[in-house]
CSV table of C-alpha atoms in Angstrom, one decimal:
chain,number,residue,atom,x,y,z
N,82,MET,CA,-80.8,3.4,17.5
N,83,LEU,CA,-82.3,3.4,14.0
N,84,LEU,CA,-84.0,0.4,12.6
N,85,LYS,CA,-84.2,-0.1,8.9
N,86,ASN,CA,-87.4,-1.3,7.4
N,87,HIS,CA,-86.4,-4.6,5.8
N,88,SER,CA,-89.8,-5.6,4.6
N,89,LYS,CA,-89.7,-6.9,1.0
N,90,LYS,CA,-91.0,-4.4,-1.4
N,91,GLU,CA,-92.3,-5.6,-4.7
N,92,LYS,CA,-89.8,-4.8,-7.3
N,93,LYS,CA,-91.2,-3.5,-10.6
N,94,PRO,CA,-89.7,-5.3,-13.6
N,95,SER,CA,-87.4,-3.1,-15.6
N,96,LEU,CA,-88.0,-2.3,-19.2
N,97,ASP,CA,-84.6,-4.0,-19.9
N,98,GLU,CA,-85.7,-7.2,-18.3
N,99,LYS,CA,-89.0,-7.3,-20.3
N,100,SER,CA,-87.2,-6.5,-23.5
N,101,LEU,CA,-84.6,-9.2,-22.9
N,102,LEU,CA,-87.3,-11.7,-22.2
N,103,LEU,CA,-89.2,-10.8,-25.3
N,104,SER,CA,-86.1,-11.0,-27.5
N,105,GLU,CA,-85.4,-14.4,-25.9
N,106,ILE,CA,-88.9,-15.5,-26.7
N,107,GLU,CA,-88.4,-14.5,-30.4
N,108,ARG,CA,-85.1,-16.4,-30.5
N,109,THR,CA,-86.6,-19.5,-29.0
N,110,LYS,CA,-89.5,-19.4,-31.5
N,111,SER,CA,-86.9,-19.2,-34.3
N,112,ILE,CA,-85.0,-22.2,-32.9
N,113,LEU,CA,-88.3,-24.1,-32.6
N,114,GLU,CA,-89.3,-23.4,-36.2
N,115,SER,CA,-85.9,-24.3,-37.5
N,116,SER,CA,-85.8,-27.5,-35.5
N,117,GLN,CA,-89.3,-28.4,-36.9
N,118,VAL,CA,-88.1,-27.8,-40.5
N,119,ASN,CA,-85.0,-29.9,-39.9
N,120,PHE,CA,-87.0,-32.7,-38.3
N,121,SER,CA,-89.3,-32.9,-41.3
N,122,GLU,CA,-86.4,-33.1,-43.7
N,123,ALA,CA,-84.2,-35.5,-41.6
N,124,CYS,CA,-83.7,-39.1,-42.9
N,125,ASP,CA,-81.1,-40.4,-40.5
N,126,PRO,CA,-82.7,-41.9,-37.3
N,127,ALA,CA,-80.1,-40.3,-35.1
N,128,LEU,CA,-80.9,-36.9,-36.6
N,129,VAL,CA,-84.6,-37.5,-36.1
N,130,ASP,CA,-84.0,-38.2,-32.4
N,131,SER,CA,-81.8,-35.2,-32.1
N,132,TYR,CA,-84.5,-32.9,-33.6
N,133,ILE,CA,-87.2,-34.4,-31.4
N,134,TYR,CA,-85.1,-33.4,-28.3
N,135,GLU,CA,-84.4,-29.9,-29.8
N,136,ILE,CA,-88.1,-29.4,-30.4
N,137,LYS,CA,-89.1,-30.5,-26.9
N,138,ALA,CA,-86.4,-28.4,-25.3
N,139,ALA,CA,-87.4,-25.3,-27.3
N,140,GLN,CA,-91.1,-25.9,-26.4
N,141,LEU,CA,-90.3,-26.1,-22.7
N,142,LYS,CA,-88.1,-23.0,-22.8
N,143,TYR,CA,-90.8,-21.1,-24.7
N,144,GLN,CA,-93.4,-22.1,-22.1
N,145,PHE,CA,-91.1,-21.0,-19.3
N,146,LEU,CA,-90.4,-17.6,-20.9
N,147,LEU,CA,-94.1,-17.0,-21.4
N,148,ARG,CA,-94.9,-17.7,-17.8
N,149,ARG,CA,-92.1,-15.4,-16.7
N,150,VAL,CA,-93.4,-12.5,-18.9
N,151,LYS,CA,-96.9,-13.1,-17.5
N,152,GLN,CA,-95.5,-12.9,-13.9
N,153,LEU,CA,-93.8,-9.7,-14.7
N,154,ASN,CA,-97.0,-8.2,-16.0
N,155,THR,CA,-99.0,-9.0,-12.8
């Protein structure tokens, strides 16, 4: 009877995965910059609130993506 070795091997991140993450980082930076410009030009209180949420969401996503890239590089 043959037993397979089921130990977890560390999987090397693929080049595609890294490039997808890097392009998503660039896209998120663009969204963040756009939201900041829109926020600075907004006059309506509802729009101001909306842009605050967009900025915060983009910042959190950006931080997550950076952590993910760092994990792949270690």
